mmCIF file of C-alpha atoms and ligand atoms in Angstrom:
data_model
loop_
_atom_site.group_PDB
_atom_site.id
_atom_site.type_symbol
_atom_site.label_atom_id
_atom_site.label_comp_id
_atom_site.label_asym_id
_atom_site.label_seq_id
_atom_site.Cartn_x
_atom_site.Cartn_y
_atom_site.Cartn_z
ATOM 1 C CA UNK A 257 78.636 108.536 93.275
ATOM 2 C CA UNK A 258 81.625 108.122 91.247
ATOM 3 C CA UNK A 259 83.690 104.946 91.634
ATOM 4 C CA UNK A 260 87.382 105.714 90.687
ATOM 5 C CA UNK A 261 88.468 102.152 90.601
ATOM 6 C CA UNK A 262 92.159 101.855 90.242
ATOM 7 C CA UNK A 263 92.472 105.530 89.339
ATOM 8 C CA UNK A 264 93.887 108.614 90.127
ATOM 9 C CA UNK A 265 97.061 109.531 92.368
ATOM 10 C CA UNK A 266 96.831 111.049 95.586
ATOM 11 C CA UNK A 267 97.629 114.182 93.635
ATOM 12 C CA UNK A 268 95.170 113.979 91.169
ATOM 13 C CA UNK A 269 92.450 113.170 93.399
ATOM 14 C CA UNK A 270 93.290 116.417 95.383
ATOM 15 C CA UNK A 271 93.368 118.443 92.222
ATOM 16 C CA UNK A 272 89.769 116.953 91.966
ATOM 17 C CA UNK A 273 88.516 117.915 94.990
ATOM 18 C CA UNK A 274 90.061 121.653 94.293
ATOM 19 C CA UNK A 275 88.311 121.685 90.926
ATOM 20 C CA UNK A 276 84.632 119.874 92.482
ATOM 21 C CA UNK A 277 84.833 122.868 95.576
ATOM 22 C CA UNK A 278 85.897 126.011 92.813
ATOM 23 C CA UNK A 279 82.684 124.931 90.671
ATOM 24 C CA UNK A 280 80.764 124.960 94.628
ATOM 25 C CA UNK A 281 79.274 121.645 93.285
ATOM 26 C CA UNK A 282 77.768 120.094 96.443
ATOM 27 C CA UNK A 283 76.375 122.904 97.392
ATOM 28 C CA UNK A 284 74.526 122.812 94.069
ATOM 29 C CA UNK A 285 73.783 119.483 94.524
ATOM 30 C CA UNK A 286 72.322 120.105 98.127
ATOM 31 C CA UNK A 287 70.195 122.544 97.080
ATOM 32 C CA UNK A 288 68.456 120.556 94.344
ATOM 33 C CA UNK A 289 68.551 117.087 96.775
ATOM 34 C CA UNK A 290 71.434 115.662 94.862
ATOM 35 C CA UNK A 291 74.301 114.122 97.044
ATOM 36 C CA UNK A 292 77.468 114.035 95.552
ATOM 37 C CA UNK A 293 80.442 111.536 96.202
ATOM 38 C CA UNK A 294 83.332 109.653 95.652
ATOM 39 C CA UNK A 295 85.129 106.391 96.143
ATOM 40 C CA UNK A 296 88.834 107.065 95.836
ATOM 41 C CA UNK A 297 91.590 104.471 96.501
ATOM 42 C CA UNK A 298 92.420 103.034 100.030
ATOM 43 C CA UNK A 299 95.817 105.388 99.540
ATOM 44 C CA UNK A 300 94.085 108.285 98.524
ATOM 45 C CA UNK A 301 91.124 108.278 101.161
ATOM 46 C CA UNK A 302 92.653 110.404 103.907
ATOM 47 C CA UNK A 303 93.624 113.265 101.144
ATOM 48 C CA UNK A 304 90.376 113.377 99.576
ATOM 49 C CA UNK A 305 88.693 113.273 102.857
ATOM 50 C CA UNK A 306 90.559 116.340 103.761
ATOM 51 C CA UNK A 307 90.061 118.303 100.812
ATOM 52 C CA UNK A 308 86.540 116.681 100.323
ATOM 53 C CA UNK A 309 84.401 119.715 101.294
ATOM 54 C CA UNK A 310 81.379 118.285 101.837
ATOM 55 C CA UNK A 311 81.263 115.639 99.205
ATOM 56 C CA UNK A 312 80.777 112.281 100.679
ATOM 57 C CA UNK A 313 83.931 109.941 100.786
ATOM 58 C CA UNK A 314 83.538 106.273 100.281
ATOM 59 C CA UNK A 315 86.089 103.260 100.218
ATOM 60 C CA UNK A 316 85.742 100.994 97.468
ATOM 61 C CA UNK A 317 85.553 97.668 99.364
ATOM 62 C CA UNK A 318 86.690 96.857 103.750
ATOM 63 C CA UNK A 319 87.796 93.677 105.344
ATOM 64 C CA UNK A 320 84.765 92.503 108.000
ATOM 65 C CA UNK A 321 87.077 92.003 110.731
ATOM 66 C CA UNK A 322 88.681 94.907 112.547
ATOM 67 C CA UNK A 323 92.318 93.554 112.565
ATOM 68 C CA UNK A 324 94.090 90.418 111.767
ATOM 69 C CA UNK A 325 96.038 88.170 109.542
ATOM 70 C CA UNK A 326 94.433 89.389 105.962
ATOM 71 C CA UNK A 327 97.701 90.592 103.879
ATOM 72 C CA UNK A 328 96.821 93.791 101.569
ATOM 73 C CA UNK A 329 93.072 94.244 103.807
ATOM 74 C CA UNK A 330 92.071 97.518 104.934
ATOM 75 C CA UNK A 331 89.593 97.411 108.086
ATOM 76 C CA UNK A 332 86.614 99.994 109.026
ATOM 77 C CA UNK A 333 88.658 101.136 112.294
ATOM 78 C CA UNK A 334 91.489 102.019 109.678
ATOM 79 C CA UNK A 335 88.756 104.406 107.426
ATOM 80 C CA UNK A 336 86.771 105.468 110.909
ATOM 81 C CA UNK A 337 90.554 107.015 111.908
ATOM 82 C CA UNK A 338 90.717 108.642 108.365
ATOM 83 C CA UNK A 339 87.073 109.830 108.984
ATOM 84 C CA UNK A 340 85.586 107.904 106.021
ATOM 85 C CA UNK A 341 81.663 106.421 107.120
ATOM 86 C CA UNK A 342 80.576 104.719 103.909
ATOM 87 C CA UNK A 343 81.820 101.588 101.765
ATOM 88 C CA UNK A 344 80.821 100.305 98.077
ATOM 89 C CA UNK A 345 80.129 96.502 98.794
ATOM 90 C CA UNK A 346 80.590 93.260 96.735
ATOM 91 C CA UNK A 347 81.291 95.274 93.536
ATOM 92 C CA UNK A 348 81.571 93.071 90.318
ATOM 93 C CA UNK A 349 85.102 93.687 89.974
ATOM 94 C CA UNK A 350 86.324 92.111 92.855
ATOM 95 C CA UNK A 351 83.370 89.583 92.623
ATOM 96 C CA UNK A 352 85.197 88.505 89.434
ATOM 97 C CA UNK A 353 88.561 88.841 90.696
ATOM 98 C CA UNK A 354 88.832 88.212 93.636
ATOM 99 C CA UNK A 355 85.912 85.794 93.866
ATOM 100 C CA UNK A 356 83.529 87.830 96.197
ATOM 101 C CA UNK A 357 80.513 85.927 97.123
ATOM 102 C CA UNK A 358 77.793 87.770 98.265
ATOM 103 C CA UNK A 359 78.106 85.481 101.774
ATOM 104 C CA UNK A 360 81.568 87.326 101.942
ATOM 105 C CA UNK A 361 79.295 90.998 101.092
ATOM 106 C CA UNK A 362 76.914 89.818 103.698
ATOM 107 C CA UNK A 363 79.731 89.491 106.520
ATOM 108 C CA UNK A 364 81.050 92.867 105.475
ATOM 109 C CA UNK A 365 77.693 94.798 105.192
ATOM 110 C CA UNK A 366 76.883 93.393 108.722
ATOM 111 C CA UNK A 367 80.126 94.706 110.005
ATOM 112 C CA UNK A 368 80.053 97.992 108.076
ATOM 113 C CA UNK A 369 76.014 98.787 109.588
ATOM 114 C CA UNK A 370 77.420 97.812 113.335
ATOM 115 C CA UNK A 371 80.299 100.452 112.857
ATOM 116 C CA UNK A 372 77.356 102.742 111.812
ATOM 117 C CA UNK A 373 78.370 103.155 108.011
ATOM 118 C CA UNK A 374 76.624 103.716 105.006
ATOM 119 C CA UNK A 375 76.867 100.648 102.389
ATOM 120 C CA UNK A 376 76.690 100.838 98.597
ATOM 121 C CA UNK A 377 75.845 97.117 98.263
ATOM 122 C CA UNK A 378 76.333 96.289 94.157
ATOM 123 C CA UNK A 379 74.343 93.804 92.500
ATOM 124 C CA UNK A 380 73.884 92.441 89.608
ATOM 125 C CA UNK A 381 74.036 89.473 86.206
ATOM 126 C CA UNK A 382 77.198 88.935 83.981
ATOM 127 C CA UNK A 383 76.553 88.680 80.083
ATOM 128 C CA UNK A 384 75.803 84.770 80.039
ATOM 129 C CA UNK A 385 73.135 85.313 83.391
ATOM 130 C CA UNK A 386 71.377 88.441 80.940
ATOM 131 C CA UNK A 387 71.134 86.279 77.954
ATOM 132 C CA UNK A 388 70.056 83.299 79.492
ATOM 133 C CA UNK A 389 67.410 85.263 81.268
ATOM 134 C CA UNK A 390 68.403 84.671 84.657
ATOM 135 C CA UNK A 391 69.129 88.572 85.688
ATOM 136 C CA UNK A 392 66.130 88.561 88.418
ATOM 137 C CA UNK A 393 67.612 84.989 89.624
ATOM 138 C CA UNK A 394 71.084 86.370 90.169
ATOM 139 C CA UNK A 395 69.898 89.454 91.642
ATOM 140 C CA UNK A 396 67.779 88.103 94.012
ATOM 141 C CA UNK A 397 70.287 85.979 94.967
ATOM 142 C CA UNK A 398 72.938 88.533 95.517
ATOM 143 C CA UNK A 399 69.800 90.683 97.766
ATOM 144 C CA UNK A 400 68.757 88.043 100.151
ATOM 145 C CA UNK A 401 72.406 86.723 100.842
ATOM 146 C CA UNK A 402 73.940 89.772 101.042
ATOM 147 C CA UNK A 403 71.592 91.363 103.226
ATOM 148 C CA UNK A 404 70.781 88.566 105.065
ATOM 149 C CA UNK A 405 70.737 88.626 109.416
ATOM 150 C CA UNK A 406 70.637 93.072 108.536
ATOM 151 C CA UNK A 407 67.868 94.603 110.724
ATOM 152 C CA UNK A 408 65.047 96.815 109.828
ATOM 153 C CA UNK A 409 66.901 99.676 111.980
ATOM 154 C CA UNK A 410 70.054 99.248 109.514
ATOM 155 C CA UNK A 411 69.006 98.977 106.553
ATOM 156 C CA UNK A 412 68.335 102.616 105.708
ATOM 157 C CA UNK A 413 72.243 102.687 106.149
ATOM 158 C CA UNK A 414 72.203 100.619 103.236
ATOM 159 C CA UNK A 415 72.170 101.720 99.397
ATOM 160 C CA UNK A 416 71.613 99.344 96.410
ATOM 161 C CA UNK A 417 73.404 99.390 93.188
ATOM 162 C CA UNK A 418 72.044 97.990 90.318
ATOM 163 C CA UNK A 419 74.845 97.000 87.879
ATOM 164 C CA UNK A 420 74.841 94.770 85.237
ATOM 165 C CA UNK A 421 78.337 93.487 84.842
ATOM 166 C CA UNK A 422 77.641 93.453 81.029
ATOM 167 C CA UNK A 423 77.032 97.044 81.098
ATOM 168 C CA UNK A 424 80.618 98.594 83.288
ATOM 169 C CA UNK A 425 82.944 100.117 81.380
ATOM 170 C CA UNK A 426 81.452 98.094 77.753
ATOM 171 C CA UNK A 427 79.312 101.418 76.516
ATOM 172 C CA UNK A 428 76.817 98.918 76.350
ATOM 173 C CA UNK A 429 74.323 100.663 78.873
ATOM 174 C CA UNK A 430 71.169 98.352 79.589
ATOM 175 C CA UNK A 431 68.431 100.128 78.580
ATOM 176 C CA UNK A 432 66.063 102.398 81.097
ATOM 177 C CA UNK A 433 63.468 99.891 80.861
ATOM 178 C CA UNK A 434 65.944 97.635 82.123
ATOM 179 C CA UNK A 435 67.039 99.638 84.537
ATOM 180 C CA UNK A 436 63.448 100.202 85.809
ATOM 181 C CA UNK A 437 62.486 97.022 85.598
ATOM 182 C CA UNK A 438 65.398 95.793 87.943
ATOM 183 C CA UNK A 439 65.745 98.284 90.220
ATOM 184 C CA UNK A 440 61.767 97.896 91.188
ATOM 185 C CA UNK A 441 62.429 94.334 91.307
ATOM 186 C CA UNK A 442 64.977 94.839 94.202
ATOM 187 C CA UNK A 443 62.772 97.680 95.854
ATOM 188 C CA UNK A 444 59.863 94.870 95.850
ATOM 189 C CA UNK A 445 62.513 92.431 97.481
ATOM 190 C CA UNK A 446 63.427 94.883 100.055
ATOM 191 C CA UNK A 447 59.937 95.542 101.002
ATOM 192 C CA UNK A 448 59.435 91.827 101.574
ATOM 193 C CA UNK A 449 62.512 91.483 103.539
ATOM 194 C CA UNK A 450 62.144 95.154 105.754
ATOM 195 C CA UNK A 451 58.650 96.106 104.603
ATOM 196 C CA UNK A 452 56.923 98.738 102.851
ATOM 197 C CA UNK A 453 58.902 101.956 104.760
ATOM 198 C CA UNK A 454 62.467 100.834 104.523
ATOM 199 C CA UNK A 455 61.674 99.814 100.587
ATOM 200 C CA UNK A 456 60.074 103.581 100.007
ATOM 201 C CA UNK A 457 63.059 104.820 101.404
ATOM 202 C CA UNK A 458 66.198 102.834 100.177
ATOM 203 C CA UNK A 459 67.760 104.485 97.832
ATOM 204 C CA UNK A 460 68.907 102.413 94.435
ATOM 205 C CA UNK A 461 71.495 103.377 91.965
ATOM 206 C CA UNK A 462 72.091 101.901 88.515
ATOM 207 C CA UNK A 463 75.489 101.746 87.384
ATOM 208 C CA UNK A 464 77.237 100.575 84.176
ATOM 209 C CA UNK A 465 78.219 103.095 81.586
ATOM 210 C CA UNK A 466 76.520 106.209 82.705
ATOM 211 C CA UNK A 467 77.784 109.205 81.113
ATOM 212 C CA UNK A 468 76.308 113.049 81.251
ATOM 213 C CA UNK A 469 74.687 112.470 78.393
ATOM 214 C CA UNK A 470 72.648 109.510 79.389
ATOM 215 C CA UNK A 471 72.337 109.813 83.640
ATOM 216 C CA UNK A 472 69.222 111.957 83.267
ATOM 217 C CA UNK A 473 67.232 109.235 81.665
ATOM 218 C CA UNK A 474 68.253 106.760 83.746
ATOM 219 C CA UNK A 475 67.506 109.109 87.166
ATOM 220 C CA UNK A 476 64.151 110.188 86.126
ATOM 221 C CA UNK A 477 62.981 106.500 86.133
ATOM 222 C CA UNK A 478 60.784 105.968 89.374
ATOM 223 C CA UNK A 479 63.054 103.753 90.933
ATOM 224 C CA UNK A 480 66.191 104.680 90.064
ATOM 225 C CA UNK A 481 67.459 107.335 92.776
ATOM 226 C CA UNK A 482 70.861 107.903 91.379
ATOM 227 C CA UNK A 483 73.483 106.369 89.521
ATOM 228 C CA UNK A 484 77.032 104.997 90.342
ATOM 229 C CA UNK A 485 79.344 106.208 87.723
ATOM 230 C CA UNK A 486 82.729 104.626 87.150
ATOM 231 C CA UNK A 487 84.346 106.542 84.227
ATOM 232 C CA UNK A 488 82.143 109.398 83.450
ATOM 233 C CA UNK A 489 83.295 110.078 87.283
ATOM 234 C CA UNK A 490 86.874 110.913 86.836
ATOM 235 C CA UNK A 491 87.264 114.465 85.214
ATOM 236 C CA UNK A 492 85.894 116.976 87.490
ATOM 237 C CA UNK A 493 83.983 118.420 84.231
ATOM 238 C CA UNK A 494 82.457 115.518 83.539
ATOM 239 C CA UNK A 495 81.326 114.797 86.773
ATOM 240 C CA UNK A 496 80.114 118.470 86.855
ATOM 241 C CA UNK A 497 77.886 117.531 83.940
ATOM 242 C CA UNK A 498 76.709 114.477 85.635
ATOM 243 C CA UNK A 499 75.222 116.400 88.210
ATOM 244 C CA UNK A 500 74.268 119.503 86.028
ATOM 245 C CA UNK A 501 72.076 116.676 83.806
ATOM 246 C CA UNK A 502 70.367 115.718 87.081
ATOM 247 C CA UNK A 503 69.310 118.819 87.902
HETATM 248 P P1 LIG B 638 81.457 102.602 84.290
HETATM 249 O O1 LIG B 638 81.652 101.839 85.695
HETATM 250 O O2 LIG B 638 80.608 103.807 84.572
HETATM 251 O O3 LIG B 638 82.837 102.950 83.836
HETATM 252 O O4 LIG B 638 80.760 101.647 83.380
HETATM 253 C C1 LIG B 638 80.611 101.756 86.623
HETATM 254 C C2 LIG B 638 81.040 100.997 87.846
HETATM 255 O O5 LIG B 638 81.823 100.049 87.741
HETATM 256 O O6 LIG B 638 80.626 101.326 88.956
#
């Protein structure tokens, strides 16, 4: 999944989709069991969602009530109306500034399961947590409290990913072992909090300066189902060598 961030114009993002449905890339993807998406801007959502053909359309963050007093918000009826089921969740960009805690996450990813959306919940330690050695710490933290109170029939609504905030947008990628080791950390927490079934079956990403020329390592670890790509994702031909390097 590629994570735009504050990028692209409406414009652009069409010209994206164009480019992404020319190359037929999600039906590429399909066939070889890849799914494909991407999280445009609040403005661009109902555009892309249009022109997404096939390639799944997520908001970058949603308000947990459905209306009310919260200036600048955007609420899950608002992306139902624009069609849009799925939501990245608590990433570390607006847990840094805007102060996201995962209680806040948890209250959202409650909300966004109800409404019967699919939730890229994103975890994971700053520089100082790493080097002090507290990654697991953090991360458990950020699993338990975030998905507190979710059921065992919601979870599979729910992705993981793995980012360590070192790692986005630095070129400092955390190595595969690292990667491994964390994301099979947060499977074994989500087997003790849903069991053995819903842990098989959750899907985890790891995210933090994934590029084409790197995502293939990262994907081929056992528990690392896919990655969440922020700018690696924003050229169609990059992202078209994303996927081609997972295949
Ligand atoms: P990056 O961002 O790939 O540019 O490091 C990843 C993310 O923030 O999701």
């Amino acid at each position: 999944m590629g994570n735009w961030k504050m990028n692209h114009t409406i414009e652009e993002a069409i010209d994206f989709c164009e480019k992404v449905k020319e190359e037929g890339l999600v039906r590429t993807g399909k066939s070889r069991g890849v799914l494909l998406g991407v999280a445009p801007s609040f403005l661009s959502l109902q555009q892309v969602k249009r022109h997404s053909h096939g390639l799944i359309v997520a908001a970058q963050d949603c308000h947990y009530e459905d209306h009310g007093a919260y200036t600048s918000s955007v609420s899950i009826p608002m992306l139902e109306e624009v069609g849009v089921n799925w939501s990245i969740i608590g990433h570390s960009e607006r847990r840094t500034y805007d102060n996201e805690t995962s209680f806040v996450c948890n209250r959202k990813i409650k909300a966004l399961v109800e409404h019967n959306f699919h939730v890229v919940y994103c975890v994971g330690e700053t520089l100082k947590e790493y080097e002090a050695g507290l990654t697991k710490d953090i991360v458990k933290e950020q699993i338990l409290t975030g998905l507190m109170n979710v059921t065992k029939d919601t979870i599979s609504k729910v992705v993981i990913a793995y980012e360590p905030v070192w790692s986005i947008g630095t070129g400092k990628n955390a190595s595969v072992e690292i990667a491994e080791d964390i994301c099979r950390y947060i499977r074994s927490l989500i087997e003790g909090m849903f069991g053995k079934v819903a842990a098989g079956k959750i899907l985890i990403l790891y995210g933090g300066s994934v590029k084409p020329n790197n995502i293939r390592e990262y994907i081929s670890q056992e528990d690392v189902d896919g990655a969440l790509v922020g700018g690696a994702s924003l050229k169609s031909d990059s992202f078209k060598e994303l996927l081609v390097n997972c295949l």
